[in-house]
Coordinates of C-alpha atoms in Angstrom, one line a residue:
M550 CA 98.1 56.9 99.8
R551 CA 100.2 58.2 102.0
E552 CA 100.1 57.7 105.8
I553 CA 100.0 60.2 108.5
S554 CA 99.8 59.1 112.1
C555 CA 97.5 60.6 114.9
E556 CA 100.7 61.0 116.8
S557 CA 102.3 63.4 114.6
I558 CA 99.4 65.2 114.4
T559 CA 99.1 65.7 117.9
N560 CA 102.7 66.9 118.3
L561 CA 102.6 69.5 115.4
I562 CA 99.4 70.9 116.7
A563 CA 100.9 71.3 120.3
Q564 CA 103.9 73.3 118.6
L565 CA 101.8 75.6 116.8
C566 CA 99.6 76.5 119.7
I567 CA 102.8 77.4 121.6
N568 CA 104.4 78.9 118.3
A569 CA 101.1 81.1 117.3
N570 CA 101.3 82.6 120.8
I571 CA 104.8 83.4 121.2
Y572 CA 105.5 84.6 117.6
I573 CA 103.7 87.4 116.3
G574 CA 104.0 87.8 112.4
D575 CA 106.5 89.9 110.4
D576 CA 103.7 91.3 108.8
I577 CA 102.0 92.6 111.9
K578 CA 105.6 93.7 113.0
T579 CA 106.0 95.8 110.0
A580 CA 102.8 97.3 109.7
M581 CA 103.1 98.6 113.6
Q582 CA 106.4 99.9 113.1
N583 CA 104.7 101.9 109.8
A584 CA 101.8 102.9 111.9
Y585 CA 104.3 104.3 114.7
N586 CA 106.0 106.3 111.9
V587 CA 103.1 107.6 110.9
E588 CA 101.2 108.2 114.2
E589 CA 100.3 112.1 115.1
S590 CA 99.4 111.4 118.9
N591 CA 102.3 111.2 121.1
E592 CA 99.8 109.0 123.4
G593 CA 99.0 106.8 120.4
K594 CA 102.9 106.7 119.6
A595 CA 103.6 105.6 123.1
V596 CA 101.2 102.8 122.8
L597 CA 102.5 101.5 119.6
S598 CA 106.1 101.7 121.2
D599 CA 104.7 99.3 123.9
L600 CA 103.1 97.2 121.8
I601 CA 106.5 96.7 119.3
E602 CA 109.0 96.1 122.7
N603 CA 106.1 93.8 123.7
I604 CA 106.5 91.2 120.6
K605 CA 110.3 91.8 120.7
L606 CA 110.6 90.6 124.3
A607 CA 107.7 87.6 123.9
R608 CA 110.1 86.3 121.4
E609 CA 113.1 86.5 123.3
K610 CA 111.8 85.5 126.3
Q611 CA 109.9 82.8 125.0
I612 CA 106.4 83.8 126.6
P613 CA 103.2 84.8 125.3
A614 CA 102.6 88.2 123.9
C615 CA 99.1 88.5 125.5
Q616 CA 97.7 87.0 128.6
D617 CA 94.6 85.8 126.7
T618 CA 96.0 83.2 124.9
G619 CA 92.9 82.6 123.0
M620 CA 90.4 79.8 122.0
A621 CA 92.4 77.2 119.8
V622 CA 90.7 77.8 116.1
V623 CA 92.5 74.9 113.8
F624 CA 91.8 75.0 110.1
A625 CA 93.0 71.6 108.2
K626 CA 93.3 71.1 104.6
I627 CA 93.3 67.5 104.1
G628 CA 94.6 65.9 100.8
Q629 CA 92.4 63.5 99.7
D630 CA 95.5 61.0 99.2
V631 CA 95.7 61.0 102.8
H632 CA 94.9 58.2 105.3
I633 CA 95.3 59.2 109.2
N634 CA 95.9 56.2 111.3
G635 CA 96.1 55.5 115.0
G636 CA 93.2 56.9 116.1
S637 CA 90.5 60.1 116.0
F638 CA 91.5 63.1 113.5
E639 CA 89.5 65.4 116.0
E640 CA 90.7 63.7 119.1
A641 CA 94.2 63.9 117.8
I642 CA 93.8 67.6 117.2
N643 CA 92.3 68.2 120.8
I644 CA 95.2 66.2 122.2
G645 CA 97.5 68.5 120.5
V646 CA 96.1 71.7 122.1
A647 CA 95.6 70.2 125.5
K648 CA 99.4 69.4 125.3
G649 CA 100.4 72.7 123.7
Y650 CA 98.4 74.6 126.4
T651 CA 99.7 72.7 129.2
E652 CA 103.2 72.2 128.2
G653 CA 104.0 75.7 127.0
F654 CA 102.2 77.4 130.3
L655 CA 99.2 78.7 128.2
R656 CA 96.4 80.3 130.0
A657 CA 93.3 77.6 129.7
S658 CA 90.3 79.7 128.6
V659 CA 87.6 77.5 127.7
V660 CA 84.6 76.5 129.6
N661 CA 82.5 73.1 128.9
D662 CA 79.0 74.7 128.6
P663 CA 78.3 78.7 127.8
F664 CA 76.2 78.9 130.8
L665 CA 77.6 76.2 133.3
R666 CA 81.0 77.7 132.5
V667 CA 83.4 75.0 134.4
N668 CA 87.1 75.2 133.3
T669 CA 88.2 72.4 131.3
K670 CA 91.6 73.3 132.3
D671 CA 93.7 72.4 129.2
N672 CA 91.9 74.7 126.4
T673 CA 90.2 71.8 124.5
P674 CA 87.9 71.7 122.9
A675 CA 89.5 73.4 119.7
I676 CA 87.3 75.2 117.1
I677 CA 88.1 72.6 114.0
H678 CA 87.2 73.6 110.5
T679 CA 88.4 71.2 108.1
E680 CA 88.5 71.2 104.4
I681 CA 89.5 68.2 101.8
V682 CA 92.0 69.5 99.0
D683 CA 94.4 67.9 95.9
G684 CA 97.1 66.4 97.3
D685 CA 98.9 64.0 99.9
S686 CA 99.6 66.2 103.0
I687 CA 97.5 67.9 105.7
H688 CA 98.1 71.8 106.0
F689 CA 97.3 73.2 109.5
T690 CA 96.8 76.6 110.8
V691 CA 96.1 77.2 114.2
S692 CA 94.9 80.8 115.6
P693 CA 94.3 81.6 119.0
K694 CA 91.3 83.7 119.3
G695 CA 91.4 86.2 122.0
F696 CA 87.6 87.5 122.8
G697 CA 88.6 91.2 123.5
S698 CA 88.5 91.0 119.9
E699 CA 86.0 88.1 119.3
N700 CA 83.4 89.8 121.5
M701 CA 83.2 92.9 119.2
S702 CA 82.8 91.3 116.3
S703 CA 79.0 91.4 114.4
M704 CA 76.9 90.2 111.7
K705 CA 74.2 91.3 109.6
M706 CA 72.0 90.1 107.1
F707 CA 71.2 92.7 104.5
T708 CA 69.2 92.6 100.9
P709 CA 70.7 93.3 98.0
S710 CA 68.7 96.3 97.5
D711 CA 70.7 97.4 100.7
G712 CA 74.0 98.2 98.3
I713 CA 77.4 98.4 98.9
E714 CA 77.0 102.1 100.9
A715 CA 75.0 100.1 103.8
V716 CA 78.2 97.4 104.1
K717 CA 80.5 100.4 104.5
N718 CA 78.3 101.9 107.0
F719 CA 78.1 98.6 109.0
I720 CA 81.8 98.3 108.8
I721 CA 82.5 101.5 110.2
E722 CA 79.7 101.7 112.7
T723 CA 81.0 98.2 113.8
V724 CA 84.5 99.7 114.4
I725 CA 82.8 102.7 116.5
N726 CA 80.8 100.7 118.5
A727 CA 83.9 98.3 119.3
G728 CA 85.9 101.6 120.2
P729 CA 88.9 100.4 122.6
N730 CA 87.9 96.9 123.1
P731 CA 89.4 94.9 120.7
C732 CA 92.9 96.3 121.4
P733 CA 93.4 98.5 118.6
P734 CA 94.9 99.0 116.2
I735 CA 92.9 95.9 115.3
V736 CA 93.0 93.7 112.0
L737 CA 89.2 93.5 110.0
G738 CA 88.2 90.4 108.6
V739 CA 85.0 90.5 106.6
G740 CA 83.1 88.1 104.8
I741 CA 80.6 88.8 102.5
G742 CA 78.2 86.6 100.6
G743 CA 77.1 82.7 100.6
T744 CA 75.0 81.8 103.9
I745 CA 75.3 83.2 107.4
E746 CA 77.8 80.4 108.3
K747 CA 79.8 80.8 105.2
A748 CA 80.2 84.5 105.7
A749 CA 81.3 83.8 109.2
L750 CA 83.8 81.1 108.0
I751 CA 85.5 83.4 105.2
A752 CA 85.5 86.6 107.8
K753 CA 87.6 84.4 109.9
K754 CA 89.6 83.0 107.3
A755 CA 90.2 86.5 106.2
L756 CA 92.1 87.1 109.7
L757 CA 94.7 84.6 108.4
R758 CA 95.8 86.9 105.3
N759 CA 99.2 88.0 105.1
I760 CA 98.0 91.9 106.0
S761 CA 100.7 93.4 103.5
E762 CA 98.4 91.6 100.6
N763 CA 95.2 93.1 99.5
S764 CA 92.4 90.9 98.0
N765 CA 93.3 90.0 94.3
L766 CA 89.8 91.4 93.0
P767 CA 90.4 95.0 92.2
H768 CA 86.7 96.2 93.4
I769 CA 87.6 94.5 96.6
A770 CA 90.9 95.7 97.0
D771 CA 89.4 98.9 96.7
L772 CA 86.7 98.6 99.1
E773 CA 89.4 97.3 101.5
K774 CA 91.9 100.4 101.4
E775 CA 89.2 102.6 101.2
M776 CA 87.7 101.2 104.5
L777 CA 91.2 101.1 106.2
M778 CA 91.2 105.2 105.2
K779 CA 88.0 105.6 106.8
I780 CA 88.7 103.6 110.1
N781 CA 92.0 105.5 110.4
N782 CA 90.3 108.5 110.2
L783 CA 87.6 108.1 113.1
G784 CA 90.5 109.5 115.9
I785 CA 90.0 106.2 118.0
G786 CA 93.7 105.5 118.0
P787 CA 96.0 102.6 119.5
A788 CA 94.0 101.3 122.7
G789 CA 91.6 103.6 122.0
T790 CA 93.8 106.8 123.3
G791 CA 93.7 109.0 119.9
G792 CA 95.5 109.0 116.9
R793 CA 95.7 107.5 113.5
A794 CA 96.4 103.8 114.1
T795 CA 93.0 102.8 114.8
A796 CA 93.3 99.5 112.0
L797 CA 96.3 97.8 110.6
A798 CA 94.5 96.5 107.7
V799 CA 90.7 95.5 106.6
N800 CA 91.0 91.9 104.8
I801 CA 87.3 91.2 102.8
N802 CA 86.7 87.4 101.6
V803 CA 83.6 87.4 99.4
Y804 CA 81.6 84.3 98.2
P805 CA 78.8 83.6 95.9
T806 CA 75.4 84.0 97.3
H807 CA 71.5 83.8 96.7
I808 CA 69.9 86.2 94.5
A809 CA 67.8 87.3 98.1
G810 CA 70.8 87.9 100.0
L811 CA 73.6 89.9 101.2
P812 CA 75.5 88.4 104.3
V813 CA 78.1 90.4 106.0
V814 CA 80.3 89.5 109.0
I815 CA 82.7 91.1 110.7
N816 CA 85.5 89.5 112.6
M817 CA 87.8 91.5 114.9
G818 CA 91.2 90.7 115.2
C819 CA 93.5 92.5 118.1
H820 CA 96.6 93.9 117.2
A821 CA 98.5 90.7 117.5
T822 CA 95.8 88.7 115.2
R823 CA 98.0 85.4 116.0
H824 CA 98.4 82.4 113.9
A825 CA 100.6 79.7 113.3
E826 CA 101.3 77.1 110.3
G827 CA 102.6 73.8 109.5
V828 CA 102.5 71.0 107.0
L829 CA 102.5 67.0 107.4

């Protein structure tokens, strides 16, 4: 049994909150440059140029890449041979989020109640997802989720008889309805299967996958490629100015489901689709 302190969890979470907001992933940067190279619209090319420069300046000046520094979504893979000491695991995470957002001068965007809407002033509480795995370490991923993209997410409970064409149409319709609101070029996380909450969770997790990698399931990889091509033929373009770069990637996760069901959740990610990882 390995001991891990709540203090070490707090300190790591704080740093990951800051890092995720400042450092945009190399996969995103590469995809953005590739999109710029093939973009046919002058307006779209100008937007992509600005986004690429923004990523560079965020790193150089150590400032957030976007003013919406998101609601902190924390994924924790906890080794079953770990013992957490010195307090509450979830409290340690939330103290870390508060520390990171306060000391990192990141915008506090969380309100304490969906209707009363009083700002909590430190971006807590976080959304925390835990998973028990083999081993004696804890792997954290922090994803600051902005709501320009989150608000454009969608879900639908299909029946098996609706089939794959209905799912494809739903993905395309969701992107069309979103238009420029999720700050394209977007990353689409799609969860198919399970139950409604499982589909939503695996859709969110799909946004964490390196966008240069397709699914390891051949039929799903083919679906990802088809959807990306069709989305980029819609003409929405960077920031909705027109052009080919509407999406950088379509990442699809699937899970076994009930004989009577075909749940589909689409979780929109903006052009940054930020996250940072660390291990204790």
